[in-house]
């Protein structure tokens, strides 16, 4: 497993930190993709299955194959009763263990910025989809501050510390996605921005959800001294936009792209 794979090793913690936002943006993405029913889907970088569950619930797939490099995340995904029909297996986006044209649609949900070689992965997705099928992805706009954990990066930087993030932030930009889809030879390419409301019931909900040791920011917090952690907590409490009832509410946004395999 590569370095990026090691960022996501706890399916339960992922559920709390990102699962709820992953589902919100995932539902909007599936509505936009508007794929027919009874297709053979490939879900690449499925992680703990947060998106896979929505896909099974909403798209009436004929079959779903879901891959991820993290065995721990896959173990959590297999416990989801709503995703029971999916086949979860270990695999790498950049070297898909499937023959040409094996699927009708291949997607990557919140994955592209975690890849060392996004271009190779998109070519692989296009290869394993049959002519006329769909290849699509979405990712939080990392450089634009669209990630739900963006307030943590801002607070970490304001402490004079180096922040962290996925290895390939630029791949999450809309123009970058358009370029990757074009280079992979896909047709009928469209892109869009998906905005979602991020709401925590209280500051404690925000902190307890995001200080779990999963993802780049979670791993950073886990490695801090108790003093630095407390300082970060105080900063976040001061900086986050709290509503009068104590809820924390802000907007996150992802870029999405879809295209079709020619022929
Ligand atoms: C932010 S999570 C997204 C999980 C899930 N798709 C979702 O929408 O909630 C990113 C996932 O990318 C996976 N990943 C990292 N490197 C990968 C690679 N080379 N190939 C496939 N998946 C990879 C990680 O293991 C992790 O599960």
PDB file of N, CA and C in Angstrom, residues 46-139:
ATOM      1  N   UNK A  46     -12.999   2.911  -2.808  1.00  0.00           N
ATOM      2  CA  UNK A  46     -14.298   2.893  -2.109  1.00  0.00           C
ATOM      3  C   UNK A  46     -14.162   3.123  -0.610  1.00  0.00           C
ATOM      4  N   UNK A  47     -12.935   2.930  -0.064  1.00  0.00           N
ATOM      5  CA  UNK A  47     -12.728   3.156   1.367  1.00  0.00           C
ATOM      6  C   UNK A  47     -13.679   2.345   2.218  1.00  0.00           C
ATOM      7  N   UNK A  48     -14.345   3.008   3.145  1.00  0.00           N
ATOM      8  CA  UNK A  48     -15.215   2.279   4.076  1.00  0.00           C
ATOM      9  C   UNK A  48     -16.627   2.071   3.514  1.00  0.00           C
ATOM     10  N   UNK A  49     -16.827   2.412   2.233  1.00  0.00           N
ATOM     11  CA  UNK A  49     -18.095   2.107   1.569  1.00  0.00           C
ATOM     12  C   UNK A  49     -19.185   3.154   1.757  1.00  0.00           C
ATOM     13  N   UNK A  50     -18.822   4.351   2.246  1.00  0.00           N
ATOM     14  CA  UNK A  50     -19.833   5.402   2.478  1.00  0.00           C
ATOM     15  C   UNK A  50     -20.554   5.750   1.174  1.00  0.00           C
ATOM     16  N   UNK A  51     -19.786   5.903   0.090  1.00  0.00           N
ATOM     17  CA  UNK A  51     -20.402   6.222  -1.196  1.00  0.00           C
ATOM     18  C   UNK A  51     -21.022   4.971  -1.829  1.00  0.00           C
ATOM     19  N   UNK A  52     -20.364   3.841  -1.660  1.00  0.00           N
ATOM     20  CA  UNK A  52     -20.867   2.589  -2.262  1.00  0.00           C
ATOM     21  C   UNK A  52     -22.308   2.337  -1.829  1.00  0.00           C
ATOM     22  N   UNK A  53     -22.567   2.619  -0.553  1.00  0.00           N
ATOM     23  CA  UNK A  53     -23.910   2.401  -0.014  1.00  0.00           C
ATOM     24  C   UNK A  53     -24.954   3.252  -0.768  1.00  0.00           C
ATOM     25  N   UNK A  54     -24.614   4.510  -1.056  1.00  0.00           N
ATOM     26  CA  UNK A  54     -25.535   5.398  -1.779  1.00  0.00           C
ATOM     27  C   UNK A  54     -25.734   4.901  -3.212  1.00  0.00           C
ATOM     28  N   UNK A  55     -24.651   4.446  -3.796  1.00  0.00           N
ATOM     29  CA  UNK A  55     -24.715   3.929  -5.164  1.00  0.00           C
ATOM     30  C   UNK A  55     -25.668   2.732  -5.247  1.00  0.00           C
ATOM     31  N   UNK A  56     -25.534   1.827  -4.296  1.00  0.00           N
ATOM     32  CA  UNK A  56     -26.407   0.645  -4.293  1.00  0.00           C
ATOM     33  C   UNK A  56     -27.857   1.073  -4.061  1.00  0.00           C
ATOM     34  N   UNK A  57     -28.053   2.038  -3.153  1.00  0.00           N
ATOM     35  CA  UNK A  57     -29.415   2.453  -2.796  1.00  0.00           C
ATOM     36  C   UNK A  57     -30.116   3.196  -3.931  1.00  0.00           C
ATOM     37  N   UNK A  58     -29.353   3.951  -4.728  1.00  0.00           N
ATOM     38  CA  UNK A  58     -29.987   4.876  -5.667  1.00  0.00           C
ATOM     39  C   UNK A  58     -29.941   4.466  -7.126  1.00  0.00           C
ATOM     40  N   UNK A  59     -29.010   3.589  -7.522  1.00  0.00           N
ATOM     41  CA  UNK A  59     -28.785   3.359  -8.953  1.00  0.00           C
ATOM     42  C   UNK A  59     -29.254   1.995  -9.434  1.00  0.00           C
ATOM     43  N   UNK A  60     -29.829   1.193  -8.570  1.00  0.00           N
ATOM     44  CA  UNK A  60     -30.276  -0.149  -8.941  1.00  0.00           C
ATOM     45  C   UNK A  60     -29.241  -0.853  -9.816  1.00  0.00           C
ATOM     46  N   UNK A  61     -27.995  -0.952  -9.358  1.00  0.00           N
ATOM     47  CA  UNK A  61     -26.963  -1.560 -10.202  1.00  0.00           C
ATOM     48  C   UNK A  61     -27.188  -3.054 -10.425  1.00  0.00           C
ATOM     49  N   UNK A  62     -26.674  -3.562 -11.549  1.00  0.00           N
ATOM     50  CA  UNK A  62     -26.709  -5.016 -11.784  1.00  0.00           C
ATOM     51  C   UNK A  62     -25.628  -5.670 -10.936  1.00  0.00           C
ATOM     52  N   UNK A  63     -24.471  -4.979 -10.796  1.00  0.00           N
ATOM     53  CA  UNK A  63     -23.351  -5.500 -10.008  1.00  0.00           C
ATOM     54  C   UNK A  63     -22.468  -4.328  -9.603  1.00  0.00           C
ATOM     55  N   UNK A  64     -21.831  -4.435  -8.442  1.00  0.00           N
ATOM     56  CA  UNK A  64     -20.887  -3.401  -7.999  1.00  0.00           C
ATOM     57  C   UNK A  64     -19.605  -4.075  -7.540  1.00  0.00           C
ATOM     58  N   UNK A  65     -18.489  -3.684  -8.157  1.00  0.00           N
ATOM     59  CA  UNK A  65     -17.171  -4.102  -7.680  1.00  0.00           C
ATOM     60  C   UNK A  65     -16.540  -2.865  -7.074  1.00  0.00           C
ATOM     61  N   UNK A  66     -16.004  -3.008  -5.861  1.00  0.00           N
ATOM     62  CA  UNK A  66     -15.463  -1.846  -5.159  1.00  0.00           C
ATOM     63  C   UNK A  66     -14.059  -2.194  -4.676  1.00  0.00           C
ATOM     64  N   UNK A  67     -13.084  -1.326  -5.002  1.00  0.00           N
ATOM     65  CA  UNK A  67     -11.700  -1.630  -4.613  1.00  0.00           C
ATOM     66  C   UNK A  67     -11.074  -0.496  -3.808  1.00  0.00           C
ATOM     67  N   UNK A  68     -10.121  -0.858  -2.980  1.00  0.00           N
ATOM     68  CA  UNK A  68      -9.375   0.115  -2.170  1.00  0.00           C
ATOM     69  C   UNK A  68      -8.082  -0.564  -1.726  1.00  0.00           C
ATOM     70  N   UNK A  69      -6.995   0.210  -1.527  1.00  0.00           N
ATOM     71  CA  UNK A  69      -5.766  -0.421  -1.032  1.00  0.00           C
ATOM     72  C   UNK A  69      -5.825  -0.779   0.452  1.00  0.00           C
ATOM     73  N   UNK A  70      -6.777  -0.198   1.206  1.00  0.00           N
ATOM     74  CA  UNK A  70      -6.792  -0.394   2.663  1.00  0.00           C
ATOM     75  C   UNK A  70      -7.709  -1.546   3.089  1.00  0.00           C
ATOM     76  N   UNK A  71      -7.098  -2.623   3.570  1.00  0.00           N
ATOM     77  CA  UNK A  71      -7.871  -3.784   4.049  1.00  0.00           C
ATOM     78  C   UNK A  71      -8.790  -3.390   5.202  1.00  0.00           C
ATOM     79  N   UNK A  72      -8.304  -2.488   6.081  1.00  0.00           N
ATOM     80  CA  UNK A  72      -9.104  -2.086   7.252  1.00  0.00           C
ATOM     81  C   UNK A  72     -10.378  -1.368   6.826  1.00  0.00           C
ATOM     82  N   UNK A  73     -10.240  -0.481   5.840  1.00  0.00           N
ATOM     83  CA  UNK A  73     -11.428   0.226   5.338  1.00  0.00           C
ATOM     84  C   UNK A  73     -12.388  -0.768   4.692  1.00  0.00           C
ATOM     85  N   UNK A  74     -11.840  -1.700   3.923  1.00  0.00           N
ATOM     86  CA  UNK A  74     -12.691  -2.693   3.249  1.00  0.00           C
ATOM     87  C   UNK A  74     -13.420  -3.558   4.272  1.00  0.00           C
ATOM     88  N   UNK A  75     -12.739  -3.872   5.371  1.00  0.00           N
ATOM     89  CA  UNK A  75     -13.372  -4.703   6.403  1.00  0.00           C
ATOM     90  C   UNK A  75     -14.608  -3.994   6.953  1.00  0.00           C
ATOM     91  N   UNK A  76     -14.516  -2.675   7.142  1.00  0.00           N
ATOM     92  CA  UNK A  76     -15.683  -1.902   7.599  1.00  0.00           C
ATOM     93  C   UNK A  76     -16.767  -1.909   6.517  1.00  0.00           C
ATOM     94  N   UNK A  77     -16.345  -1.694   5.264  1.00  0.00           N
ATOM     95  CA  UNK A  77     -17.316  -1.643   4.150  1.00  0.00           C
ATOM     96  C   UNK A  77     -18.129  -2.936   4.068  1.00  0.00           C
ATOM     97  N   UNK A  78     -17.478  -4.060   4.332  1.00  0.00           N
ATOM     98  CA  UNK A  78     -18.185  -5.354   4.221  1.00  0.00           C
ATOM     99  C   UNK A  78     -19.246  -5.521   5.307  1.00  0.00           C
ATOM    100  N   UNK A  79     -19.177  -4.694   6.361  1.00  0.00           N
ATOM    101  CA  UNK A  79     -20.186  -4.811   7.430  1.00  0.00           C
ATOM    102  C   UNK A  79     -21.451  -4.012   7.104  1.00  0.00           C
ATOM    103  N   UNK A  80     -21.441  -3.235   6.049  1.00  0.00           N
ATOM    104  CA  UNK A  80     -22.603  -2.405   5.724  1.00  0.00           C
ATOM    105  C   UNK A  80     -23.682  -3.260   5.068  1.00  0.00           C
ATOM    106  N   UNK A  81     -24.800  -3.395   5.736  1.00  0.00           N
ATOM    107  CA  UNK A  81     -25.826  -4.262   5.148  1.00  0.00           C
ATOM    108  C   UNK A  81     -26.370  -3.653   3.857  1.00  0.00           C
ATOM    109  N   UNK A  82     -26.410  -2.289   3.789  1.00  0.00           N
ATOM    110  CA  UNK A  82     -26.952  -1.641   2.592  1.00  0.00           C
ATOM    111  C   UNK A  82     -26.033  -1.823   1.375  1.00  0.00           C
ATOM    112  N   UNK A  83     -24.791  -2.243   1.613  1.00  0.00           N
ATOM    113  CA  UNK A  83     -23.866  -2.419   0.482  1.00  0.00           C
ATOM    114  C   UNK A  83     -23.536  -3.892   0.268  1.00  0.00           C
ATOM    115  N   UNK A  84     -24.410  -4.760   0.777  1.00  0.00           N
ATOM    116  CA  UNK A  84     -24.155  -6.213   0.765  1.00  0.00           C
ATOM    117  C   UNK A  84     -23.898  -6.785  -0.622  1.00  0.00           C
ATOM    118  N   UNK A  85     -24.579  -6.217  -1.615  1.00  0.00           N
ATOM    119  CA  UNK A  85     -24.437  -6.803  -2.957  1.00  0.00           C
ATOM    120  C   UNK A  85     -23.091  -6.454  -3.615  1.00  0.00           C
ATOM    121  N   UNK A  86     -22.345  -5.504  -3.023  1.00  0.00           N
ATOM    122  CA  UNK A  86     -21.057  -5.115  -3.623  1.00  0.00           C
ATOM    123  C   UNK A  86     -19.972  -6.135  -3.289  1.00  0.00           C
ATOM    124  N   UNK A  87     -19.070  -6.327  -4.248  1.00  0.00           N
ATOM    125  CA  UNK A  87     -17.889  -7.178  -4.044  1.00  0.00           C
ATOM    126  C   UNK A  87     -16.733  -6.255  -3.686  1.00  0.00           C
ATOM    127  N   UNK A  88     -16.244  -6.332  -2.459  1.00  0.00           N
ATOM    128  CA  UNK A  88     -15.137  -5.461  -2.029  1.00  0.00           C
ATOM    129  C   UNK A  88     -13.817  -6.216  -2.149  1.00  0.00           C
ATOM    130  N   UNK A  89     -12.836  -5.600  -2.771  1.00  0.00           N
ATOM    131  CA  UNK A  89     -11.534  -6.261  -2.885  1.00  0.00           C
ATOM    132  C   UNK A  89     -10.382  -5.259  -2.906  1.00  0.00           C
ATOM    133  N   UNK A  90      -9.190  -5.723  -2.533  1.00  0.00           N
ATOM    134  CA  UNK A  90      -8.020  -4.845  -2.521  1.00  0.00           C
ATOM    135  C   UNK A  90      -7.605  -4.547  -3.961  1.00  0.00           C
ATOM    136  N   UNK A  91      -7.249  -3.284  -4.232  1.00  0.00           N
ATOM    137  CA  UNK A  91      -6.798  -2.935  -5.577  1.00  0.00           C
ATOM    138  C   UNK A  91      -6.299  -1.498  -5.630  1.00  0.00           C
ATOM    139  N   UNK A  92      -5.573  -1.185  -6.699  1.00  0.00           N
ATOM    140  CA  UNK A  92      -4.972   0.135  -6.875  1.00  0.00           C
ATOM    141  C   UNK A  92      -5.541   0.767  -8.142  1.00  0.00           C
ATOM    142  N   UNK A  93      -5.989   2.027  -8.022  1.00  0.00           N
ATOM    143  CA  UNK A  93      -6.582   2.749  -9.156  1.00  0.00           C
ATOM    144  C   UNK A  93      -5.643   2.800 -10.353  1.00  0.00           C
ATOM    145  N   UNK A  94      -4.332   2.831 -10.075  1.00  0.00           N
ATOM    146  CA  UNK A  94      -3.366   3.029 -11.159  1.00  0.00           C
ATOM    147  C   UNK A  94      -3.013   1.742 -11.881  1.00  0.00           C
ATOM    148  N   UNK A  95      -3.528   0.633 -11.376  1.00  0.00           N
ATOM    149  CA  UNK A  95      -3.232  -0.672 -11.982  1.00  0.00           C
ATOM    150  C   UNK A  95      -4.435  -1.571 -11.712  1.00  0.00           C
ATOM    151  N   UNK A  96      -5.493  -1.339 -12.436  1.00  0.00           N
ATOM    152  CA  UNK A  96      -6.744  -2.041 -12.115  1.00  0.00           C
ATOM    153  C   UNK A  96      -6.664  -3.514 -12.524  1.00  0.00           C
ATOM    154  N   UNK A  97      -7.056  -4.385 -11.616  1.00  0.00           N
ATOM    155  CA  UNK A  97      -6.932  -5.830 -11.896  1.00  0.00           C
ATOM    156  C   UNK A  97      -8.138  -6.376 -12.675  1.00  0.00           C
ATOM    157  N   UNK A  98      -8.523  -5.685 -13.754  1.00  0.00           N
ATOM    158  CA  UNK A  98      -9.690  -6.091 -14.540  1.00  0.00           C
ATOM    159  C   UNK A  98      -9.372  -5.988 -16.026  1.00  0.00           C
ATOM    160  N   UNK A  99     -10.069  -6.783 -16.797  1.00  0.00           N
ATOM    161  CA  UNK A  99      -9.872  -6.772 -18.245  1.00  0.00           C
ATOM    162  C   UNK A  99     -10.519  -5.553 -18.893  1.00  0.00           C
ATOM    163  N   UNK A 100     -10.171  -5.313 -20.149  1.00  0.00           N
ATOM    164  CA  UNK A 100     -10.738  -4.184 -20.908  1.00  0.00           C
ATOM    165  C   UNK A 100     -12.255  -4.337 -20.999  1.00  0.00           C
ATOM    166  N   UNK A 101     -12.964  -3.235 -20.882  1.00  0.00           N
ATOM    167  CA  UNK A 101     -14.412  -3.214 -21.107  1.00  0.00           C
ATOM    168  C   UNK A 101     -15.223  -4.068 -20.141  1.00  0.00           C
ATOM    169  N   UNK A 102     -14.724  -4.275 -18.914  1.00  0.00           N
ATOM    170  CA  UNK A 102     -15.431  -5.156 -17.964  1.00  0.00           C
ATOM    171  C   UNK A 102     -16.639  -4.497 -17.290  1.00  0.00           C
ATOM    172  N   UNK A 103     -16.719  -3.152 -17.351  1.00  0.00           N
ATOM    173  CA  UNK A 103     -17.767  -2.440 -16.605  1.00  0.00           C
ATOM    174  C   UNK A 103     -18.522  -1.477 -17.528  1.00  0.00           C
ATOM    175  N   UNK A 104     -19.716  -1.069 -17.061  1.00  0.00           N
ATOM    176  CA  UNK A 104     -20.485  -0.043 -17.790  1.00  0.00           C
ATOM    177  C   UNK A 104     -20.129   1.347 -17.291  1.00  0.00           C
ATOM    178  N   UNK A 105     -19.738   1.434 -16.030  1.00  0.00           N
ATOM    179  CA  UNK A 105     -19.419   2.737 -15.448  1.00  0.00           C
ATOM    180  C   UNK A 105     -18.359   2.550 -14.363  1.00  0.00           C
ATOM    181  N   UNK A 106     -17.395   3.475 -14.356  1.00  0.00           N
ATOM    182  CA  UNK A 106     -16.345   3.447 -13.327  1.00  0.00           C
ATOM    183  C   UNK A 106     -16.253   4.830 -12.700  1.00  0.00           C
ATOM    184  N   UNK A 107     -16.234   4.879 -11.382  1.00  0.00           N
ATOM    185  CA  UNK A 107     -16.170   6.173 -10.695  1.00  0.00           C
ATOM    186  C   UNK A 107     -15.098   6.128  -9.594  1.00  0.00           C
ATOM    187  N   UNK A 108     -14.625   7.307  -9.234  1.00  0.00           N
ATOM    188  CA  UNK A 108     -13.759   7.457  -8.056  1.00  0.00           C
ATOM    189  C   UNK A 108     -14.370   8.571  -7.213  1.00  0.00           C
ATOM    190  N   UNK A 109     -14.718   8.262  -5.985  1.00  0.00           N
ATOM    191  CA  UNK A 109     -15.358   9.232  -5.097  1.00  0.00           C
ATOM    192  C   UNK A 109     -14.342   9.739  -4.076  1.00  0.00           C
ATOM    193  N   UNK A 110     -13.957  11.000  -4.185  1.00  0.00           N
ATOM    194  CA  UNK A 110     -13.030  11.637  -3.225  1.00  0.00           C
ATOM    195  C   UNK A 110     -11.675  10.928  -3.181  1.00  0.00           C
ATOM    196  N   UNK A 111     -11.155  10.568  -4.334  1.00  0.00           N
ATOM    197  CA  UNK A 111      -9.925   9.771  -4.386  1.00  0.00           C
ATOM    198  C   UNK A 111      -8.809  10.463  -5.166  1.00  0.00           C
ATOM    199  N   UNK A 112      -9.152  11.193  -6.229  1.00  0.00           N
ATOM    200  CA  UNK A 112      -8.145  11.566  -7.235  1.00  0.00           C
ATOM    201  C   UNK A 112      -6.942  12.314  -6.646  1.00  0.00           C
ATOM    202  N   UNK A 113      -7.147  13.121  -5.617  1.00  0.00           N
ATOM    203  CA  UNK A 113      -6.014  13.866  -5.043  1.00  0.00           C
ATOM    204  C   UNK A 113      -5.107  12.990  -4.183  1.00  0.00           C
ATOM    205  N   UNK A 114      -5.553  11.776  -3.879  1.00  0.00           N
ATOM    206  CA  UNK A 114      -4.724  10.877  -3.080  1.00  0.00           C
ATOM    207  C   UNK A 114      -3.828   9.994  -3.944  1.00  0.00           C
ATOM    208  N   UNK A 115      -3.933  10.146  -5.264  1.00  0.00           N
ATOM    209  CA  UNK A 115      -3.161   9.295  -6.167  1.00  0.00           C
ATOM    210  C   UNK A 115      -1.840   9.941  -6.547  1.00  0.00           C
ATOM    211  N   UNK A 116      -0.783   9.134  -6.665  1.00  0.00           N
ATOM    212  CA  UNK A 116       0.506   9.640  -7.140  1.00  0.00           C
ATOM    213  C   UNK A 116       0.399   9.994  -8.617  1.00  0.00           C
ATOM    214  N   UNK A 117      -0.361   9.201  -9.371  1.00  0.00           N
ATOM    215  CA  UNK A 117      -0.426   9.388 -10.814  1.00  0.00           C
ATOM    216  C   UNK A 117      -1.886   9.375 -11.288  1.00  0.00           C
ATOM    217  N   UNK A 118      -2.589  10.501 -11.082  1.00  0.00           N
ATOM    218  CA  UNK A 118      -4.014  10.551 -11.457  1.00  0.00           C
ATOM    219  C   UNK A 118      -4.241  10.240 -12.938  1.00  0.00           C
ATOM    220  N   UNK A 119      -3.320  10.706 -13.815  1.00  0.00           N
ATOM    221  CA  UNK A 119      -3.517  10.501 -15.253  1.00  0.00           C
ATOM    222  C   UNK A 119      -3.555   9.010 -15.576  1.00  0.00           C
ATOM    223  N   UNK A 120      -2.670   8.258 -14.918  1.00  0.00           N
ATOM    224  CA  UNK A 120      -2.613   6.814 -15.163  1.00  0.00           C
ATOM    225  C   UNK A 120      -3.923   6.157 -14.704  1.00  0.00           C
ATOM    226  N   UNK A 121      -4.436   6.637 -13.583  1.00  0.00           N
ATOM    227  CA  UNK A 121      -5.681   6.063 -13.048  1.00  0.00           C
ATOM    228  C   UNK A 121      -6.855   6.328 -14.003  1.00  0.00           C
ATOM    229  N   UNK A 122      -6.922   7.529 -14.561  1.00  0.00           N
ATOM    230  CA  UNK A 122      -8.054   7.846 -15.447  1.00  0.00           C
ATOM    231  C   UNK A 122      -7.977   6.993 -16.719  1.00  0.00           C
ATOM    232  N   UNK A 123      -6.760   6.796 -17.233  1.00  0.00           N
ATOM    233  CA  UNK A 123      -6.587   5.916 -18.403  1.00  0.00           C
ATOM    234  C   UNK A 123      -7.041   4.496 -18.039  1.00  0.00           C
ATOM    235  N   UNK A 124      -6.715   4.050 -16.838  1.00  0.00           N
ATOM    236  CA  UNK A 124      -7.125   2.725 -16.388  1.00  0.00           C
ATOM    237  C   UNK A 124      -8.658   2.620 -16.279  1.00  0.00           C
ATOM    238  N   UNK A 125      -9.284   3.651 -15.730  1.00  0.00           N
ATOM    239  CA  UNK A 125     -10.759   3.644 -15.613  1.00  0.00           C
ATOM    240  C   UNK A 125     -11.378   3.546 -17.012  1.00  0.00           C
ATOM    241  N   UNK A 126     -10.833   4.332 -17.946  1.00  0.00           N
ATOM    242  CA  UNK A 126     -11.376   4.326 -19.316  1.00  0.00           C
ATOM    243  C   UNK A 126     -11.167   2.959 -19.971  1.00  0.00           C
ATOM    244  N   UNK A 127     -10.042   2.335 -19.660  1.00  0.00           N
ATOM    245  CA  UNK A 127      -9.738   1.019 -20.264  1.00  0.00           C
ATOM    246  C   UNK A 127     -10.735  -0.056 -19.834  1.00  0.00           C
ATOM    247  N   UNK A 128     -11.119  -0.043 -18.533  1.00  0.00           N
ATOM    248  CA  UNK A 128     -11.961  -1.141 -18.036  1.00  0.00           C
ATOM    249  C   UNK A 128     -13.457  -0.905 -18.267  1.00  0.00           C
ATOM    250  N   UNK A 129     -13.804   0.246 -18.881  1.00  0.00           N
ATOM    251  CA  UNK A 129     -15.213   0.536 -19.192  1.00  0.00           C
ATOM    252  C   UNK A 129     -15.471   0.259 -20.675  1.00  0.00           C
ATOM    253  N   UNK A 130     -16.605  -0.325 -20.964  1.00  0.00           N
ATOM    254  CA  UNK A 130     -16.941  -0.673 -22.372  1.00  0.00           C
ATOM    255  C   UNK A 130     -17.257   0.602 -23.174  1.00  0.00           C
ATOM    256  N   UNK A 131     -17.104   0.528 -24.506  1.00  0.00           N
ATOM    257  CA  UNK A 131     -17.448   1.680 -25.336  1.00  0.00           C
ATOM    258  C   UNK A 131     -18.875   2.146 -25.037  1.00  0.00           C
ATOM    259  N   UNK A 132     -19.029   3.461 -24.888  1.00  0.00           N
ATOM    260  CA  UNK A 132     -20.346   4.027 -24.576  1.00  0.00           C
ATOM    261  C   UNK A 132     -20.583   4.163 -23.082  1.00  0.00           C
ATOM    262  N   UNK A 133     -19.727   3.530 -22.275  1.00  0.00           N
ATOM    263  CA  UNK A 133     -19.898   3.596 -20.820  1.00  0.00           C
ATOM    264  C   UNK A 133     -19.371   4.904 -20.238  1.00  0.00           C
ATOM    265  N   UNK A 134     -19.526   5.075 -18.918  1.00  0.00           N
ATOM    266  CA  UNK A 134     -19.236   6.341 -18.246  1.00  0.00           C
ATOM    267  C   UNK A 134     -18.010   6.228 -17.326  1.00  0.00           C
ATOM    268  N   UNK A 135     -17.217   7.306 -17.292  1.00  0.00           N
ATOM    269  CA  UNK A 135     -16.108   7.419 -16.342  1.00  0.00           C
ATOM    270  C   UNK A 135     -16.284   8.767 -15.641  1.00  0.00           C
ATOM    271  N   UNK A 136     -16.299   8.758 -14.325  1.00  0.00           N
ATOM    272  CA  UNK A 136     -16.618  10.007 -13.615  1.00  0.00           C
ATOM    273  C   UNK A 136     -15.918  10.052 -12.262  1.00  0.00           C
ATOM    274  N   UNK A 137     -15.758  11.262 -11.764  1.00  0.00           N
ATOM    275  CA  UNK A 137     -15.159  11.420 -10.433  1.00  0.00           C
ATOM    276  C   UNK A 137     -15.605  12.724  -9.797  1.00  0.00           C
ATOM    277  N   UNK A 138     -15.391  12.829  -8.496  1.00  0.00           N
ATOM    278  CA  UNK A 138     -15.513  14.117  -7.812  1.00  0.00           C
ATOM    279  C   UNK A 138     -14.552  14.134  -6.655  1.00  0.00           C
ATOM    280  N   UNK A 139     -14.097  15.353  -6.343  1.00  0.00           N
ATOM    281  CA  UNK A 139     -13.126  15.534  -5.247  1.00  0.00           C
ATOM    282  C   UNK A 139     -13.331  16.915  -4.670  1.00  0.00           C
TER     283      UNK A 139
END
